[in-house]
């Protein structure tokens, strides 16, 4: 069975000429031209009869245009001011959020050295300050002696070096091991324990009883830059 179909219009078929719309367009155009001509003639007649009014109207128009332009400038200036304020606020936030440089902990320069490098650095300080016969003897079998030297006044000095981090203090066990060998084995007249960190209270108490000079990280820095005393000057003669 054949199904009747309705003819489909082509999408690109040209529209027919609309006479009514064209006539209405020209009519409106003619009305606008007539109104414009009437306004121009009225303005010319008024200017001829009352020139002060014409001048006032011209000045009013110029003032209005200038005010509009000034208003745009003020709005632009306000927009620029807001942008500058935002930029300053962002810069202040960046400065506030910038990380504050940390102050180096005492002994930081030495704690970055290897253990044998730290021993040589302490020996170099001893030699710099007038200790003759300075030598590094630290090793697996050193029995607590890392540096041996003579003090400027001739006393035998034994130094043990503990390169510890800031959170690792020299404890009483470390101090007791050093105290058990520095005098009896190495025959020290001056015993010094130097560390890049600090000492626990029991370690300091034991050192005071045995006559061991303790040099922590802050005192090591002072000795290194010449603002603090050398360790052997703190030992009893």
XYZ file of C-alpha atoms in Angstrom:
237
model
C 0.000 0.000 0.000
C 1.352 3.443 -0.888
C 1.439 5.992 1.910
C 0.757 9.541 0.686
C 3.401 11.991 1.715
C 3.280 15.758 1.981
C 5.783 17.684 -0.064
C 8.743 18.897 2.000
C 9.915 22.455 1.463
C 13.579 22.915 0.716
C 15.491 24.464 3.584
C 17.402 26.756 1.290
C 14.436 27.958 -0.636
C 14.443 31.722 -0.954
C 11.760 33.630 0.883
C 9.231 35.485 -1.197
C 9.374 39.241 -1.443
C 7.249 40.785 1.367
C 5.724 44.009 0.012
C 3.956 44.878 3.246
C 7.123 44.765 5.375
C 9.056 46.825 2.833
C 6.383 49.507 2.714
C 6.211 49.691 6.516
C 10.001 50.136 6.710
C 10.021 53.084 4.308
C 7.053 54.657 6.123
C 8.850 54.574 9.447
C 11.969 55.979 7.820
C 9.990 58.870 6.362
C 8.434 59.639 9.764
C 11.871 59.681 11.428
C 13.214 62.048 8.761
C 10.281 64.378 9.219
C 10.705 64.454 12.986
C 14.426 65.096 12.627
C 13.796 67.940 10.194
C 11.212 69.488 12.500
C 13.627 69.327 15.424
C 16.405 70.906 13.384
C 14.151 73.740 12.137
C 12.829 74.391 15.623
C 16.363 74.504 17.017
C 17.472 76.889 14.244
C 14.457 79.154 14.801
C 15.015 79.188 18.550
C 18.693 79.957 18.075
C 17.798 82.873 15.851
C 15.184 84.275 18.205
C 16.819 83.437 21.518
C 20.552 82.929 21.063
C 21.149 82.819 24.831
C 19.035 79.674 25.036
C 21.012 78.087 22.234
C 24.298 78.917 23.922
C 22.943 77.530 27.197
C 21.849 74.316 25.474
C 25.266 73.943 23.821
C 27.055 74.566 27.102
C 24.748 72.118 28.857
C 25.541 69.484 26.265
C 29.263 70.090 26.532
C 29.093 69.983 30.334
C 27.107 66.769 30.230
C 29.644 65.162 27.920
C 32.509 66.323 30.147
C 30.778 65.032 33.277
C 30.230 61.665 31.625
C 33.875 61.537 30.630
C 34.985 62.580 34.122
C 32.711 59.957 35.610
C 34.320 57.323 33.431
C 37.754 58.572 34.495
C 36.754 58.441 38.160
C 35.434 54.935 37.702
C 38.672 53.989 35.945
C 40.740 55.561 38.725
C 38.681 53.733 41.333
C 39.156 50.502 39.425
C 42.917 51.066 39.266
C 42.983 51.898 42.981
C 41.152 48.667 43.788
C 43.597 46.737 41.646
C 46.563 48.385 43.373
C 45.052 47.628 46.783
C 44.561 43.991 45.845
C 48.140 43.798 44.566
C 49.472 45.275 47.817
C 47.375 42.854 49.864
C 48.672 39.918 47.835
C 52.264 41.133 48.296
C 51.706 41.495 52.045
C 50.262 37.976 52.224
C 53.259 36.607 50.325
C 55.660 38.384 52.685
C 53.712 37.150 55.715
C 53.609 33.580 54.424
C 57.263 33.552 53.394
C 59.299 31.201 55.549
C 61.391 32.886 58.205
C 65.072 31.929 57.961
C 65.932 29.613 60.800
C 68.790 30.455 63.127
C 71.460 27.818 62.882
C 71.724 25.617 65.963
C 75.022 25.593 67.863
C 77.578 23.318 66.277
C 75.704 23.211 62.931
C 78.890 23.814 60.960
C 80.575 20.841 62.639
C 77.614 18.467 62.719
C 77.623 18.430 58.925
C 81.118 16.874 58.954
C 81.859 13.184 58.928
C 82.956 11.765 62.321
C 86.635 11.652 61.332
C 86.313 15.112 59.792
C 84.947 16.428 63.081
C 87.916 14.907 64.922
C 90.355 16.616 62.563
C 88.475 19.922 62.983
C 88.816 19.746 66.774
C 92.510 18.861 66.430
C 92.948 21.864 64.145
C 91.422 24.125 66.818
C 93.861 22.756 69.384
C 96.834 23.329 67.087
C 95.586 26.809 66.191
C 95.514 27.820 69.849
C 99.068 26.696 70.571
C 98.849 23.006 71.462
C 101.982 21.166 70.254
C 102.137 17.462 69.466
C 98.502 17.442 68.341
C 97.414 14.261 66.581
C 94.195 12.470 65.668
C 94.169 8.913 67.032
C 90.473 8.106 66.844
C 89.408 4.734 65.488
C 87.724 1.449 66.434
C 90.351 0.725 69.118
C 90.894 4.258 70.386
C 89.503 3.495 73.877
C 87.815 6.897 74.055
C 90.708 8.997 72.778
C 90.111 10.798 69.474
C 92.686 13.600 69.776
C 95.908 13.667 71.793
C 97.810 16.900 72.373
C 99.926 18.945 74.739
C 98.390 22.076 76.171
C 100.394 25.283 75.808
C 101.544 24.865 79.431
C 102.734 21.276 78.778
C 99.929 19.121 80.170
C 98.872 15.924 78.380
C 95.377 16.375 76.957
C 92.956 13.669 75.762
C 89.917 14.727 73.759
C 86.900 12.658 72.784
C 84.670 13.987 69.985
C 80.928 13.272 69.809
C 79.332 14.503 66.577
C 75.663 14.284 67.584
C 72.579 15.982 66.211
C 70.756 18.700 68.121
C 68.232 16.209 69.559
C 70.846 13.669 70.675
C 72.585 14.639 73.896
C 75.656 13.038 75.373
C 74.429 10.811 78.201
C 75.985 9.541 81.391
C 76.955 6.207 79.797
C 79.046 7.991 77.151
C 80.646 10.087 79.879
C 81.369 7.081 82.102
C 83.036 5.163 79.275
C 85.284 8.115 78.561
C 85.981 8.669 82.238
C 86.990 5.040 82.648
C 89.834 5.281 80.114
C 90.957 8.896 79.782
C 92.859 8.980 83.086
C 93.821 5.342 83.717
C 94.590 4.216 80.146
C 95.670 7.437 78.406
C 97.094 9.119 81.509
C 95.339 12.395 80.756
C 96.103 15.458 82.789
C 93.345 17.308 80.955
C 90.303 15.317 79.755
C 87.897 17.030 77.341
C 84.675 15.770 75.746
C 83.538 17.915 72.820
C 80.110 17.521 71.227
C 78.076 19.344 68.612
C 74.911 18.957 70.713
C 74.661 19.104 74.533
C 74.908 16.996 77.691
C 72.312 15.477 79.968
C 72.267 16.534 83.601
C 73.613 13.153 84.864
C 76.454 13.346 82.346
C 77.411 16.830 83.541
C 77.248 15.689 87.160
C 79.566 12.753 86.486
C 81.979 14.945 84.494
C 82.174 17.427 87.353
C 83.001 14.670 89.828
C 85.759 13.278 87.578
C 87.185 16.597 86.434
C 86.240 16.192 82.737
C 85.806 19.405 80.767
C 82.530 19.399 78.772
C 82.239 21.477 75.596
C 78.764 21.631 74.039
C 77.790 22.957 70.625
C 77.416 26.574 71.744
C 80.748 26.541 73.563
C 82.360 24.863 70.556
C 81.178 27.701 68.321
C 82.519 30.263 70.782
C 85.883 28.466 70.932
C 85.965 28.248 67.135
C 85.305 31.953 66.484
C 87.529 33.135 69.329
C 84.808 34.543 71.566
C 85.028 31.725 74.108
C 87.851 30.112 76.097
C 89.791 27.058 75.012
C 88.781 23.895 76.916
C 92.118 23.381 78.737
C 91.917 26.830 80.301
C 88.833 25.621 82.174
C 90.602 22.575 83.589
C 92.156 22.736 87.040
C 95.923 22.824 86.952
